[in-house]
Every structure is written in C-alpha cells, then in structure tokens.
Amino acid sequence: MTTAQSAPPPSMRLRELAFGAACAAALRAAARLGVADALGDTPMSAEDLASAVKAEPKPLRRLLRALTCYGVFTERPDGTFAHTDMSRLLREDDPNSLRYITLWCTEPWTWDAWPRLDEAVRTGRNVIQDLYGKEFFVHLNEDAPESADVFNRAMTTSSRQSAEDVAALLDLSGASSVADIGGGQGHVVASLLEKHPHLHGTLLDLPRVVENADPRLLEGGSLADRVRIVPGDCREAIPVKADVYIIKNILEWDDDSTARCLRNVIDAGGPGARVVVIENLVDDTPSMRFSTAMDLLLLLNVGGAKHTTDSMVERLKAAGLTIDDISPVNPYLHAFDCTVPA
C-alpha cells in the first residue's frame, strides 16, 4: 500500500522538488483520462479503472501510485484505489471542481514556457512573444483554441465559485447599474442582479468569451431583460456607463495593460463612479506555494504579476482612484472599493 510519506531529509526533498513536473503531469493525465470521474464511492482495482477509462492497467497503476504519494487518491490494503478529498476535486461534477484549473496550469504552452523562467527573471518580460511570435491571448485564440477553451472553462469555474461571495459582500442598494469588466461569462454580474432586483447590468469581455455567457444572461434567460452584453477589450475601450464597475482577477497583466484598463474605466464612469477591484493577493493568502507559482506563470505568459496589497494600492492610486475600503471577500480574494474623484 502506498501512503503519503513523512518529511524527507533536505537532499531528498530537493530531488522531489526538481521532479515537480512529474506531479503536475500526473495530475494532468488523471484529469484528461477521467480517472476521478470513473471512480465512484466504491473502491476499484486498477484493472477495472483502466477498463473504464480505456487505458492499460499497469501504467495506470503506476500513475495512481505516484498520485497517492501526494494524497490524491488512496490505495487500500487489498490493492484497490479510493477517493480522497483532493481526488474528488478532479471530478467534473464536483461543485468545487478544480479539473479545468488543473488542466489550465498544465496546458502545452506551460511546458514550453517554464524552462525559460530564468530568461523572464533576467529581462522582466514574458517569454510567449518570443516562443510563438504573438501576444499570449492572441496565440491562444488563433493557434491554440483548445487551450483557449480550457482557460475559459477554468475562469468560469473560478468565477462561479466566488461569484456568490462577491454578491454577499457588496452592498449595491444605492446603485441602479453595474458593469462587470472583463467578466468572463458573467457569473458575478448574474449573482449581483439576482441579489438586487432593481439593478441593470452590463457584461464586457472578448467576443469569443461573451458568446458563451451564462445562460441566465442570454436571450430567454431569467436575467436577459436586465443585462446588456458588450463584446470588447477593456484595455482598448470601455463603451459602458454604469454606477458601479467590477474588475475581478484581471489586473494581473503588465503594468501598461493594467493602467490602460483602469484609465478606461475611469473615463467611462466619470466622477463619482464606484470601482470595485477584486484580486487574490500574493502576500495575503493561505497558500503561498500556489499564489507564488501563479505569480511566476503570469510573468512567463503576459509579463504580469500577482499583486501584494501595497502594489495594488499603488496602481489604483496612480490611476487616479480614491481607495475607500479594503476588505476580504473570502479566504482567497480581497476587494478594493474605490471612487473616481470629482
């Protein structure tokens, strides 16, 4: 039976870290094979699982053995495998599923980019432009549509899981309109509209994204008569007038893109507009390993960064916003509640 090991000596721990790609690859393989989806509440043998996911039994056992070392699945004394709290999160039907986020963090482009981290650290620039000759999201949408789809699904998962927390935090009783800028499929604006029946909303994001907006917002949906869907790039222009603008988890680009987005929001809203920026912070999180890894990935793909509290405050003030309040949304997100000054 394979079990999670006690802490190894430093020399072995460093070897394990150097092989970290193997763990990421194993998670990706399990997600793509659908192992967690095939495994129900009853433990199964590697042979039965292999039959269910159309794989070879011996290599699948090796994959499962590797993952059990990290607490993803567990092997029972009789040689069968069972779920753990972590492995259930790889199921597509789990309400807190991290399947698409796992896939997003291990997409093919990541394996091209990680070996060039030293280059990104030396220059402070992303490596995607040199790798593919295109800006990151242009590359995804033009050359890697499957990765673009995984990205959109991962962002949808993240947004759906946090949208209700955002709606619970924000008091919009004094507003008549809200705009979700770079809002993906619109889960946040949908949750806000459901909480506040008097509100009208706007969702703005790239055309390919808003085509797949939350069904509640589309024609025939329960919120369709109170929302407008606007295809666009918030770094180029924001043709949306609203009392409140929500900007969630998108100000992680390079500084110029972040500044352009904030400037466009300020120009669109005008004096007195409320701007709520929601981010997960690299200095205020229960998982520094995850947040610092994502910070490095942002350096590689868009030349961006996860923010500290101070760096977020600095950028908001530099854009000309007045920060009225900073408060936690949930254990992973913070809201910077701002006003466009007169």
XYZ file of C-alpha atoms in Angstrom:
342
model
C 0.000 0.000 0.000
C 1.320 3.424 -0.939
C 0.898 6.211 1.584
C 1.945 9.849 1.895
C 5.464 9.899 3.335
C 6.840 11.726 6.343
C 9.100 14.704 5.666
C 12.294 13.531 3.892
C 15.772 14.968 4.515
C 16.692 18.154 2.606
C 18.695 16.319 -0.064
C 15.726 14.107 -0.941
C 13.242 16.952 -0.649
C 15.217 18.947 -3.210
C 15.229 15.927 -5.533
C 11.448 15.691 -5.126
C 11.032 19.383 -5.931
C 13.215 19.024 -9.024
C 10.820 16.322 -10.193
C 7.806 18.545 -9.527
C 6.878 18.393 -13.201
C 6.113 14.699 -12.755
C 3.407 15.504 -10.204
C 1.894 18.166 -12.458
C 1.975 15.777 -15.409
C 0.353 13.020 -13.340
C -2.481 15.345 -12.291
C -2.984 16.371 -15.908
C -3.014 12.758 -17.076
C -5.558 11.767 -14.428
C -7.782 14.704 -15.371
C -7.580 14.011 -19.111
C -8.197 10.296 -18.625
C -11.173 10.986 -16.362
C -9.925 8.692 -13.601
C -11.674 10.611 -10.820
C -14.936 10.642 -12.787
C -14.746 6.879 -13.321
C -14.054 6.181 -9.654
C -17.228 6.324 -7.577
C -17.806 5.813 -3.894
C -16.778 2.144 -4.082
C -13.028 1.439 -4.304
C -11.908 -0.035 -7.632
C -8.950 -2.049 -8.829
C -6.501 -0.577 -11.295
C -7.728 -3.142 -13.822
C -11.355 -2.037 -13.527
C -10.403 1.618 -13.631
C -8.254 1.009 -16.684
C -11.181 -0.625 -18.439
C -13.419 2.314 -17.530
C -11.022 4.989 -18.864
C -9.677 2.894 -21.784
C -6.095 2.701 -20.515
C -3.549 -0.030 -19.858
C -3.788 -1.416 -16.292
C -0.084 -1.496 -15.405
C 0.760 2.092 -16.469
C -2.446 3.307 -14.798
C -1.421 1.625 -11.532
C 1.928 3.436 -11.777
C 0.130 6.740 -12.315
C -2.151 6.126 -9.331
C 0.788 5.062 -7.176
C 2.534 8.366 -7.931
C -0.563 10.415 -7.119
C -1.250 8.612 -3.839
C 2.141 9.858 -2.628
C 0.620 13.351 -2.682
C -2.708 12.363 -1.146
C -4.519 12.363 -4.499
C -6.363 9.006 -4.336
C -5.506 6.408 -1.728
C -4.537 2.762 -2.110
C -6.255 0.311 0.214
C -4.654 -2.829 1.730
C -6.396 -5.027 -0.865
C -4.792 -3.053 -3.728
C -7.907 -1.153 -4.744
C -7.969 2.633 -5.056
C -10.388 5.052 -3.439
C -11.099 8.760 -3.456
C -9.625 11.354 -1.132
C -10.860 14.896 -0.589
C -8.344 16.049 -3.191
C -9.087 13.473 -5.865
C -12.796 14.304 -5.737
C -11.907 17.830 -6.853
C -10.719 16.352 -10.166
C -14.265 15.191 -10.899
C -16.081 17.373 -13.388
C -19.358 17.089 -11.476
C -17.966 18.123 -8.084
C -19.450 21.501 -7.044
C -15.938 22.678 -6.113
C -14.243 21.017 -9.086
C -10.693 22.060 -9.925
C -10.458 19.882 -13.021
C -10.194 22.707 -15.537
C -7.914 24.746 -13.320
C -5.627 21.716 -13.105
C -5.674 21.410 -16.891
C -5.093 25.145 -17.356
C -1.984 25.106 -15.159
C -0.563 22.227 -17.216
C -1.540 23.200 -20.773
C 1.044 22.520 -23.545
C 2.263 26.136 -23.631
C 3.279 25.907 -19.962
C 5.775 23.162 -20.759
C 7.319 25.405 -23.412
C 7.463 28.409 -21.096
C 8.681 27.101 -17.716
C 12.210 26.180 -18.918
C 12.692 29.852 -19.879
C 11.882 31.264 -16.446
C 15.472 32.393 -15.942
C 15.167 34.466 -19.127
C 11.962 36.083 -17.845
C 13.616 36.838 -14.493
C 16.632 38.418 -16.221
C 14.571 40.590 -18.560
C 11.298 41.098 -16.655
C 9.480 40.266 -19.907
C 7.139 37.458 -20.888
C 8.585 34.635 -22.989
C 5.464 33.857 -25.033
C 6.114 36.585 -27.600
C 9.495 35.052 -28.435
C 8.170 31.489 -28.335
C 5.166 31.980 -30.597
C 5.648 35.410 -32.179
C 2.348 36.634 -30.747
C 0.869 38.102 -27.598
C -0.324 35.357 -25.264
C -4.092 35.640 -25.707
C -3.721 36.217 -29.449
C -1.732 32.977 -29.619
C -4.374 31.100 -27.620
C -7.311 32.310 -29.687
C -5.616 31.986 -33.081
C -3.316 28.989 -32.687
C -4.417 27.017 -29.621
C -8.235 27.077 -29.430
C -8.302 24.011 -27.176
C -6.114 25.821 -24.637
C -8.303 28.902 -25.001
C -11.330 26.756 -24.216
C -9.609 25.268 -21.162
C -8.730 28.791 -19.994
C -12.324 29.947 -20.355
C -13.624 26.878 -18.508
C -11.076 27.364 -15.723
C -12.009 31.027 -15.340
C -15.684 30.073 -15.391
C -15.102 27.570 -12.601
C -13.204 30.116 -10.524
C -15.749 32.854 -11.173
C -18.769 30.671 -10.438
C -17.292 29.514 -7.141
C -16.562 33.056 -5.953
C -19.473 34.989 -7.533
C -21.841 34.409 -4.636
C -19.161 35.556 -2.169
C -18.769 38.796 -4.145
C -22.533 39.320 -4.231
C -22.782 38.709 -0.489
C -20.063 41.261 0.244
C -21.130 44.176 -1.956
C -23.983 46.469 -0.988
C -25.326 47.872 -4.267
C -28.659 49.051 -2.879
C -27.850 52.656 -3.787
C -26.860 51.902 -7.384
C -29.027 51.442 -10.451
C -26.441 49.878 -12.787
C -23.372 47.670 -12.541
C -20.790 46.697 -15.179
C -18.655 43.558 -14.974
C -15.449 44.455 -16.858
C -13.515 41.518 -18.264
C -16.182 39.483 -16.520
C -15.813 36.239 -18.461
C -19.147 34.509 -18.799
C -20.815 36.868 -16.360
C -21.284 34.846 -13.182
C -20.504 37.821 -10.959
C -22.920 40.198 -12.680
C -25.571 37.470 -12.735
C -25.197 36.913 -8.977
C -25.404 40.667 -8.349
C -28.533 41.016 -10.493
C -30.179 38.131 -8.665
C -29.393 39.709 -5.303
C -30.572 43.192 -6.358
C -33.766 43.027 -8.476
C -33.610 46.787 -9.125
C -30.214 46.631 -10.851
C -29.411 46.645 -14.546
C -26.099 45.146 -15.610
C -23.536 45.011 -18.389
C -21.030 42.279 -19.162
C -17.952 43.239 -21.185
C -15.340 40.763 -22.381
C -13.743 39.486 -25.562
C -16.207 38.359 -28.284
C -15.197 34.691 -28.063
C -15.842 34.761 -24.302
C -19.207 36.506 -24.162
C -20.563 34.252 -26.913
C -20.698 31.619 -24.178
C -22.149 33.824 -21.446
C -24.077 32.427 -18.509
C -27.459 31.209 -19.837
C -29.211 33.462 -17.328
C -27.883 36.463 -19.284
C -28.647 35.265 -22.806
C -31.876 35.735 -24.733
C -34.626 33.853 -22.967
C -32.648 33.714 -19.724
C -34.052 34.799 -16.387
C -31.919 37.977 -16.317
C -31.795 38.790 -20.041
C -34.126 41.782 -19.820
C -31.854 43.441 -17.234
C -28.450 42.947 -18.835
C -26.503 44.104 -21.872
C -23.654 42.012 -23.288
C -20.874 44.055 -24.911
C -18.034 42.356 -26.824
C -14.794 44.261 -26.347
C -11.289 44.539 -24.907
C -11.176 46.611 -21.733
C -7.583 47.589 -22.497
C -8.752 49.316 -25.688
C -12.021 50.976 -24.667
C -14.981 50.577 -22.298
C -18.130 51.909 -24.003
C -20.212 51.286 -20.897
C -21.737 53.809 -18.496
C -22.570 52.464 -15.030
C -22.772 53.485 -11.389
C -20.525 50.618 -10.292
C -17.726 48.841 -12.165
C -16.481 45.422 -11.056
C -12.967 44.387 -12.119
C -12.226 40.892 -10.858
C -8.964 38.982 -11.284
C -7.855 40.648 -14.499
C -5.386 43.332 -13.334
C -2.506 40.868 -13.479
C -1.138 41.860 -16.880
C 1.905 44.014 -17.487
C 1.716 47.432 -15.858
C 0.810 49.224 -19.102
C -2.222 46.988 -19.736
C -3.360 47.392 -16.128
C -3.026 51.172 -16.345
C -4.941 51.297 -19.648
C -7.810 49.238 -18.236
C -8.116 51.419 -15.143
C -7.895 54.598 -17.213
C -10.653 53.345 -19.497
C -12.893 52.523 -16.529
C -12.328 55.988 -15.062
C -13.079 57.639 -18.428
C -16.237 55.566 -18.838
C -17.590 56.078 -15.332
C -16.622 59.670 -14.720
C -16.517 61.460 -11.358
C -18.360 59.696 -8.572
C -18.365 56.256 -10.188
C -17.641 53.359 -7.858
C -14.919 50.926 -8.949
C -14.505 47.628 -7.086
C -11.293 45.764 -7.880
C -11.184 42.173 -6.659
C -7.906 40.233 -6.589
C -6.195 37.397 -4.783
C -3.033 38.771 -3.211
C 0.352 37.156 -3.098
C 1.027 38.479 0.418
C -2.337 37.655 1.993
C -3.291 34.085 1.166
C -3.499 30.703 2.919
C -1.406 29.106 0.153
C 1.824 30.909 -0.669
C 3.060 27.977 -2.755
C 0.097 28.246 -5.108
C -0.027 32.026 -5.292
C 3.715 32.441 -5.857
C 3.619 29.762 -8.569
C 0.778 31.586 -10.317
C 2.751 34.803 -9.951
C 5.670 33.251 -11.860
C 3.330 31.834 -14.501
C 1.927 35.325 -15.085
C 5.474 36.612 -15.578
C 6.010 33.943 -18.238
C 2.796 34.354 -20.227
C 1.837 38.044 -20.118
C 4.684 39.681 -18.220
C 2.226 40.255 -15.394
C 2.195 39.636 -11.673
C 0.025 38.762 -8.744
C -0.284 41.783 -6.507
C 0.634 42.468 -2.933
C -1.681 44.761 -1.018
C 0.815 47.609 -1.432
C 1.350 47.067 -5.171
C -2.403 47.015 -5.797
C -2.889 50.194 -3.768
C -0.016 51.831 -5.666
C -1.555 51.064 -9.073
C -5.044 52.157 -8.082
C -3.783 55.446 -6.694
C -1.544 56.008 -9.725
C -4.604 55.587 -11.956
C -6.316 58.368 -10.005
C -8.744 56.340 -7.900
C -9.554 57.057 -4.273
C -9.490 53.882 -2.171
C -12.365 53.884 0.310
C -12.052 50.390 1.768
C -10.122 47.115 1.503
C -11.922 44.010 2.751
C -11.728 40.228 2.356
C -14.265 38.613 0.033
C -13.352 35.088 1.137
C -10.081 33.454 2.264
C -8.601 33.920 -1.226
C -9.913 37.262 -2.503
C -9.834 40.888 -1.402
C -11.972 43.780 -2.609
C -10.549 47.270 -3.114
C -13.565 49.586 -3.037
C -12.710 52.797 -4.881
C -14.270 56.004 -6.175
C -13.469 58.131 -9.205
C -12.799 61.548 -7.640
C -14.545 64.703 -8.855
